[in-house]
Short mmCIF file of C-alpha atoms in Angstrom, two decimals:
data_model
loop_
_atom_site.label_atom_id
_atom_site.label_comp_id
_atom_site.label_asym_id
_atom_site.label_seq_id
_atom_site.Cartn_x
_atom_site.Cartn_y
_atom_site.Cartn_z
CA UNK Z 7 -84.14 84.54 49.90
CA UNK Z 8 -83.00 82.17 46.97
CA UNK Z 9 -80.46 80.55 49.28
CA UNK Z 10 -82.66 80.14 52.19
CA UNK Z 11 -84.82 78.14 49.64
CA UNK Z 12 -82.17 76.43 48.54
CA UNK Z 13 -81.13 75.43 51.85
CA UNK Z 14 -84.63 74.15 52.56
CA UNK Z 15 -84.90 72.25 49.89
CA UNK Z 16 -81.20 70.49 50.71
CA UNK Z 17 -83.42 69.64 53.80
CA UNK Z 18 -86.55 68.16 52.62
CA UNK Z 19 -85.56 65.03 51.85
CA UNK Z 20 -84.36 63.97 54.59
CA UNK Z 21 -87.46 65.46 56.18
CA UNK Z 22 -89.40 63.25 54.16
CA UNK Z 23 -88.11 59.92 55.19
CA UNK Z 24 -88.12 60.99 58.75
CA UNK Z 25 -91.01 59.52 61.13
CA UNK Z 26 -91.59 58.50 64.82
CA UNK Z 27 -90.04 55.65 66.08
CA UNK Z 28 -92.03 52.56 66.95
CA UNK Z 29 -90.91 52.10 70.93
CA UNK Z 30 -90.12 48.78 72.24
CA UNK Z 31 -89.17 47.14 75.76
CA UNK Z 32 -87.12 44.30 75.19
CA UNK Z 33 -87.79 42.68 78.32
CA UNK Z 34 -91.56 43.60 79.25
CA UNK Z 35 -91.56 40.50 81.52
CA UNK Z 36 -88.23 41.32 83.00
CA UNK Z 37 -84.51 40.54 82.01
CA UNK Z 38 -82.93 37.22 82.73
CA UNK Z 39 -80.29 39.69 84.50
CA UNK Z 40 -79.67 42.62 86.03
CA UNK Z 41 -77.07 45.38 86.31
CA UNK Z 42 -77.70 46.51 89.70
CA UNK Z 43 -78.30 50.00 88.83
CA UNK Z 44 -81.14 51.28 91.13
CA UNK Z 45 -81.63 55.08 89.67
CA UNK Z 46 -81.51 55.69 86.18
CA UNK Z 47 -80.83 59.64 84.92
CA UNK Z 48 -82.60 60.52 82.52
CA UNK Z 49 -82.41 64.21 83.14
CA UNK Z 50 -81.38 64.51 79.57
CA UNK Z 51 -83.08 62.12 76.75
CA UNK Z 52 -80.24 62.87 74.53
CA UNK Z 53 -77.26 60.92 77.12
CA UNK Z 54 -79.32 58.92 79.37
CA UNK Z 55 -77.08 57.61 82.34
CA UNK Z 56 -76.84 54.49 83.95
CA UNK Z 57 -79.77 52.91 82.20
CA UNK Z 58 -81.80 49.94 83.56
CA UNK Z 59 -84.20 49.15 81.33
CA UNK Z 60 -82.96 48.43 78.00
CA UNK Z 61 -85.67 49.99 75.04
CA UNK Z 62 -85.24 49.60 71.33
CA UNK Z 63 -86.57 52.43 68.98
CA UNK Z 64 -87.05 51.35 65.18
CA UNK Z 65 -87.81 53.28 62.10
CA UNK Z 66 -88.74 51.00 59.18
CA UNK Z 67 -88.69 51.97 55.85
CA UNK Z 68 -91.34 52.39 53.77
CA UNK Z 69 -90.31 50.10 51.22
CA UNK Z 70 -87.95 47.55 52.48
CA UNK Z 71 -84.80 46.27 50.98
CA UNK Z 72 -84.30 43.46 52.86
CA UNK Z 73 -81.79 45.27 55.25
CA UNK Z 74 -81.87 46.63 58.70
CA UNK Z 75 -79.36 47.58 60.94
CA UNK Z 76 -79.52 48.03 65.06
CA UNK Z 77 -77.39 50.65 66.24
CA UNK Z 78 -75.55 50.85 69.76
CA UNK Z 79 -74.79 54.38 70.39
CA UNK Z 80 -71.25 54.80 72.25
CA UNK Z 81 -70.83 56.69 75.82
CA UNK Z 82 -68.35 54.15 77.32
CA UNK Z 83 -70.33 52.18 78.97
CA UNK Z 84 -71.93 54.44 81.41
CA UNK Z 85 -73.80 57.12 79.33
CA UNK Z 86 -75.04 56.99 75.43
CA UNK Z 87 -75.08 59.05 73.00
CA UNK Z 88 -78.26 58.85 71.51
CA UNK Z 89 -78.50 61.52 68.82
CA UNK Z 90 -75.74 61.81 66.87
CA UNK Z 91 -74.47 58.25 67.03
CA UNK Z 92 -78.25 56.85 67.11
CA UNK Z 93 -81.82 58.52 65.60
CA UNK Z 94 -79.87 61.09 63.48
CA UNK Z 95 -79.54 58.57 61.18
CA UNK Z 96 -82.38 57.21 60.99
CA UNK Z 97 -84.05 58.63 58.14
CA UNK Z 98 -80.83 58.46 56.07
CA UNK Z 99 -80.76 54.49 56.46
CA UNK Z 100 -84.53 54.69 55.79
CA UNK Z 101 -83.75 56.61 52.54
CA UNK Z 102 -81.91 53.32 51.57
CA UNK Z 103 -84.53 51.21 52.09
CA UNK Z 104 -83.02 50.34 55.53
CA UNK Z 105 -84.68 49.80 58.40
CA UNK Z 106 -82.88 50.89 61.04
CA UNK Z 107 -83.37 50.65 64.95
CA UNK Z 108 -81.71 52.44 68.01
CA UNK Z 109 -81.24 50.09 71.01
CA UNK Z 110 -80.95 51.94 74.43
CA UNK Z 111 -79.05 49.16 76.21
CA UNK Z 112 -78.96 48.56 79.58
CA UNK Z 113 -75.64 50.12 81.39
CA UNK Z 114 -73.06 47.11 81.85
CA UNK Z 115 -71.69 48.52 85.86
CA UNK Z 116 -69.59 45.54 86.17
CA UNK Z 117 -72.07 43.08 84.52
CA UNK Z 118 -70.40 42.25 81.29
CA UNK Z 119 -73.33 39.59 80.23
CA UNK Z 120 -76.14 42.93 80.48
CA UNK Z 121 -75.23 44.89 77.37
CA UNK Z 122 -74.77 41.25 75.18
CA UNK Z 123 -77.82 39.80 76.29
CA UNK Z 124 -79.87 43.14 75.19
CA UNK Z 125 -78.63 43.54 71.71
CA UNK Z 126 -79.08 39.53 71.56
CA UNK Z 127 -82.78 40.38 72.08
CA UNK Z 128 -82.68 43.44 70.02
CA UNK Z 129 -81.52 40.65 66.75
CA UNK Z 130 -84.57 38.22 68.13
CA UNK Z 131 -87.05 41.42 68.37
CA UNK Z 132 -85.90 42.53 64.73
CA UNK Z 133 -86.24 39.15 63.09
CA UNK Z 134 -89.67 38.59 64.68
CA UNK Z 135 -91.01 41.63 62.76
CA UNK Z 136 -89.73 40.00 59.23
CA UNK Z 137 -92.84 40.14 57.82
CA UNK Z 138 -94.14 43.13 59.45
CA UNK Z 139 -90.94 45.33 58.33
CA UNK Z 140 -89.51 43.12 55.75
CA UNK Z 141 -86.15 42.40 57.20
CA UNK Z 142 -84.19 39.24 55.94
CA UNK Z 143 -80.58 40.19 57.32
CA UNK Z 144 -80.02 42.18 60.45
CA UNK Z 145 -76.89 43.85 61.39
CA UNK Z 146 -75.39 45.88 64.62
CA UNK Z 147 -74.12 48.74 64.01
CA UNK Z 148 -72.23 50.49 66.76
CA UNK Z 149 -69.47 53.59 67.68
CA UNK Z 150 -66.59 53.84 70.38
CA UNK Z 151 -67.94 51.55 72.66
CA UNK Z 152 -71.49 50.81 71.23
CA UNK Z 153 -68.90 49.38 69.01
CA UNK Z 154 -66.83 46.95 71.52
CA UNK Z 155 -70.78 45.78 71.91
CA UNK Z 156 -71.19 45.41 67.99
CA UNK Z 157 -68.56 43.50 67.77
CA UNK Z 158 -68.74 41.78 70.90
CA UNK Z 159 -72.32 40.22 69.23
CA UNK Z 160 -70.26 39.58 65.99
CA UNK Z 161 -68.23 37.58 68.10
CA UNK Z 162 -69.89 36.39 70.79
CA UNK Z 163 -73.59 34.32 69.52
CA UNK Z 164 -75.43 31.35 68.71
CA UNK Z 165 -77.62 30.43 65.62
CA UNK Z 166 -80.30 32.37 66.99
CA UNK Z 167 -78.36 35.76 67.09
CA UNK Z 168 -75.60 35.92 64.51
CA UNK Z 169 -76.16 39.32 63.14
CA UNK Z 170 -75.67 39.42 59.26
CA UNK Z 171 -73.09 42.20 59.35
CA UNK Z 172 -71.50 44.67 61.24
CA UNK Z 173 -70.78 48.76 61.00
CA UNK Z 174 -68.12 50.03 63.03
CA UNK Z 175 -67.77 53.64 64.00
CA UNK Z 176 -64.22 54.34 65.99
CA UNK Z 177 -64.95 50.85 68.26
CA UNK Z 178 -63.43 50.11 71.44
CA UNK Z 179 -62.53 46.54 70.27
CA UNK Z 180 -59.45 45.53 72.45
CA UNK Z 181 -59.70 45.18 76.38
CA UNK Z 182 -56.12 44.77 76.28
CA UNK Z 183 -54.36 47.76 78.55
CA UNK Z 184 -52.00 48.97 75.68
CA UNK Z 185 -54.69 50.16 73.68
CA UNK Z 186 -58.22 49.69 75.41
CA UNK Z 187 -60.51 52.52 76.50
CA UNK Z 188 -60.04 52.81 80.02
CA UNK Z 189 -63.42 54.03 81.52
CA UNK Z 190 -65.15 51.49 78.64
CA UNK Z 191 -62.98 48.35 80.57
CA UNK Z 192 -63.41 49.79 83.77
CA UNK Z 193 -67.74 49.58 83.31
CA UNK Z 194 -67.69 46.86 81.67
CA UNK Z 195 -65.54 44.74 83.57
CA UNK Z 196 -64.64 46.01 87.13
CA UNK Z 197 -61.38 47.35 88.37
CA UNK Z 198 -59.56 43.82 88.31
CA UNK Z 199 -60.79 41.88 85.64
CA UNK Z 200 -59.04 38.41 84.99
CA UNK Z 201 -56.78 37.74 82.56
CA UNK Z 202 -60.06 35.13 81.04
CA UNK Z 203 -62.27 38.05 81.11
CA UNK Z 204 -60.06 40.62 79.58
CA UNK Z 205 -59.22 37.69 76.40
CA UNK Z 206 -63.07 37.17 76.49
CA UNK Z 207 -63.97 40.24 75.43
CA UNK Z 208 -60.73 41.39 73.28
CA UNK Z 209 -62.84 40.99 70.38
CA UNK Z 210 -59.64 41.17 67.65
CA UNK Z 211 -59.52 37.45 69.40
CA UNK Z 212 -62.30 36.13 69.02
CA UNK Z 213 -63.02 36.34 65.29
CA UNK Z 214 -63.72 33.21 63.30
CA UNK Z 215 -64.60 32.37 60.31
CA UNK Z 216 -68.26 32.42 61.11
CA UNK Z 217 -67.66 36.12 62.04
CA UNK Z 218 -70.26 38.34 59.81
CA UNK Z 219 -68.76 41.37 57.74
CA UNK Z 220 -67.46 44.72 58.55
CA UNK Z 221 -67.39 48.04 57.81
CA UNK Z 222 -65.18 49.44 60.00
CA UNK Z 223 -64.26 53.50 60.30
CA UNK Z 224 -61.26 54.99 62.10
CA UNK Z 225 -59.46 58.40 62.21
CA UNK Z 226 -55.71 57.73 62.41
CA UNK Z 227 -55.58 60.91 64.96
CA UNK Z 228 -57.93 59.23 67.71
CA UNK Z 229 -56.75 59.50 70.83
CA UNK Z 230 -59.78 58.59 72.56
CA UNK Z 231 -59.78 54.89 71.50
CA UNK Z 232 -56.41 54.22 69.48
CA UNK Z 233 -56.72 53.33 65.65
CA UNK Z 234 -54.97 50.01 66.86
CA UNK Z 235 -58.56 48.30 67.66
CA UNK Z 236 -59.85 48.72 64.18
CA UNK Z 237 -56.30 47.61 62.56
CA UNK Z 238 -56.10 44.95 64.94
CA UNK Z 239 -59.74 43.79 64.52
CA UNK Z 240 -59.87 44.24 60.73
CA UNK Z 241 -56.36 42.31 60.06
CA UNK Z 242 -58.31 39.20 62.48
CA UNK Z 243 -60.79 39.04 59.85
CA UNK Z 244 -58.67 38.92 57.05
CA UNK Z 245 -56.80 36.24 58.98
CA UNK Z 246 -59.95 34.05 59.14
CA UNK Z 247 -61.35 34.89 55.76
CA UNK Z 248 -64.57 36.90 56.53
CA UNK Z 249 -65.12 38.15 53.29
CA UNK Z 250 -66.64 41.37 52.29
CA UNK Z 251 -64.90 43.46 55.14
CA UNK Z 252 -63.80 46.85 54.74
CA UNK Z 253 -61.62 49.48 56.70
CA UNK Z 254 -61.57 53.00 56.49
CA UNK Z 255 -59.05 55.36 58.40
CA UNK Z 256 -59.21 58.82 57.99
CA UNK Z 257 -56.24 61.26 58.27
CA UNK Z 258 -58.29 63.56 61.24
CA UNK Z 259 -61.14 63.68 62.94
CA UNK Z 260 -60.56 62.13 66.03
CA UNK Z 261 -63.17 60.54 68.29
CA UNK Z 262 -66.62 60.79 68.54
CA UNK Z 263 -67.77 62.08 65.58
CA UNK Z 264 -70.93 60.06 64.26
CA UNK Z 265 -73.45 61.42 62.26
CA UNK Z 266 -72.24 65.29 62.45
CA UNK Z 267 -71.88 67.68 59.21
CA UNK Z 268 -68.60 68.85 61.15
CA UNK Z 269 -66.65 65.51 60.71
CA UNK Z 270 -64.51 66.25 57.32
CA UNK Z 271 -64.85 62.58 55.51
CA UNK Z 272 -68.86 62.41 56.44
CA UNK Z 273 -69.25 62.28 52.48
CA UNK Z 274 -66.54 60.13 51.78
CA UNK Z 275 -67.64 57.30 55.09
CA UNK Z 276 -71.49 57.98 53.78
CA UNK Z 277 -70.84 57.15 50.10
CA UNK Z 278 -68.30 54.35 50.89
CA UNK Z 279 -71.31 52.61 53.09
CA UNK Z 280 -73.88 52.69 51.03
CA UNK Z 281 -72.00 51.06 48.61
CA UNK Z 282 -70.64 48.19 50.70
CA UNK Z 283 -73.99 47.95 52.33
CA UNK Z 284 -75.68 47.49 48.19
CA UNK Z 285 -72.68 44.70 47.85
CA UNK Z 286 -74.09 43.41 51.47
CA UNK Z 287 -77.61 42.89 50.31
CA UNK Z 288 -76.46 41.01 47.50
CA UNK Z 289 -74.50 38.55 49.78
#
């Protein structure tokens, strides 16, 4: 009995600072592009498939610090992963003072611009809502290859949608062959992709000094998406000078492991990022 207790009351704070998420359609008027997926599946809300219509969830906190972060959940391109690399985490950002958003992005099938222009909008949605959710920097925040489309917006943006910083969880960075993500190239790119494209979105060369922070986590044992993007990518910004970025590779663990209790360093990644994101605030 005591330790049932105990257990529930382990719970109830996160429980707390959970809530429904406000539901947005980035493009209610349509998207300046399209994907040319005809049938999304949906069959199961936690991995939606092939997605078409590109909808942002966001959970703001109840009293804002300032921060808020918009999270692409991984999947490779073709599926996401919506729970444990999205909403789970929601009320632990919000327990921050966070306010924190899931974007369900629209399925690249060969269209590299799709996925881009959607977290683009996502930034432009977020920073419309200042007042409303009291949000003065917004970051991405993506894993495997919501990652590759993290960093691809820390890399790839105008005035209007330079995110303030960027989280990393095990990206797909590179779209180089030696250490890329297959599948992730294959959806985002096509089959043949040309040597432009491929350099285009190798993200490790495309940082510049105008390239936002990072947080960036790894396990050395991946074999999913090689440790090599996150080395590679991290080493660009110290190249260029981006200050305030941080990497993090963990002995095991291997690929995909978000959010879950099961991944051995959650304490040490969760305690390491809420200190960087305290310095980030500051910045």
């Amino acid at each position: 009995m005591k330790k049932s207790l105990l257990f529930l009351l382990f719970l109830l704070p996160a429980a707390l600072f959970a809530q429904k998420a406000i539901e947005i359609k980035l493009w209610p008027d349509g998207a300046p592009n399209d994907n040319g997926i005809l049938q999304e599946d949906l069959t199961d809300p936690d991995y939606p498939k092939n997605t078409r219509e590109a909808i942002l969830y966001v959970y703001p906190a109840e009293k804002g610090n300032g921060l808020s972060v918009v999270a692409c959940p991984g999947g490779g391109y073709s599926i996401l992963a919506m729970h444990h690399e999205g909403t789970d985490m929601a009320a632990w950002f919000n327990s921050q003072g966070i306010t924190y958003a899931v974007l369900r992005y629209r399925m690249p099938n060969g269209h590299d611009e799709v996925p881009l222009s959607d977290v683009h909008q996502a930034i432009r949605v977020m920073r419309s809502h200042a007042d409303d959710w009291q949000v003065k920097k917004v970051g991405v925040m993506g894993a495997s290859a919501g990652g590759h489309l993290a960093s691809t917006a820390a890399t790839h943006f105008d005035a209007e949608t330079r995110p303030d910083f960027q989280i990393l969880f095990y990206p797909v960075i590179s779209m180089d062959p030696k250490i890329n993500h297959r599948g992730s190239r294959i959806n985002l790119l096509g089959q043949n992709p040309s040597a432009e494209k491929i350099r285009e979105y190798s993200n490790e060369l495309q940082v510049t000094p105008q390239t936002p922070p990072a947080f960036i986590m790894h396990s050395s044992d991946d074999t999913a998406v090689p440790v090599a993007n996150s080395l590679n990518y991290f080493q660009a910004l110290v190249n260029n000078q981006v200050p305030a970025s941080s990497l993090h590779v963990y002995p095991v663990g291997g690929h995909g492991w978000g959010y879950n209790d099961s991944f051995p360093y959650k304490r040490q990644w969760t305690g390491e990022l809420e200190k960087w994101l305290r310095e980030i605030s500051k910045l």
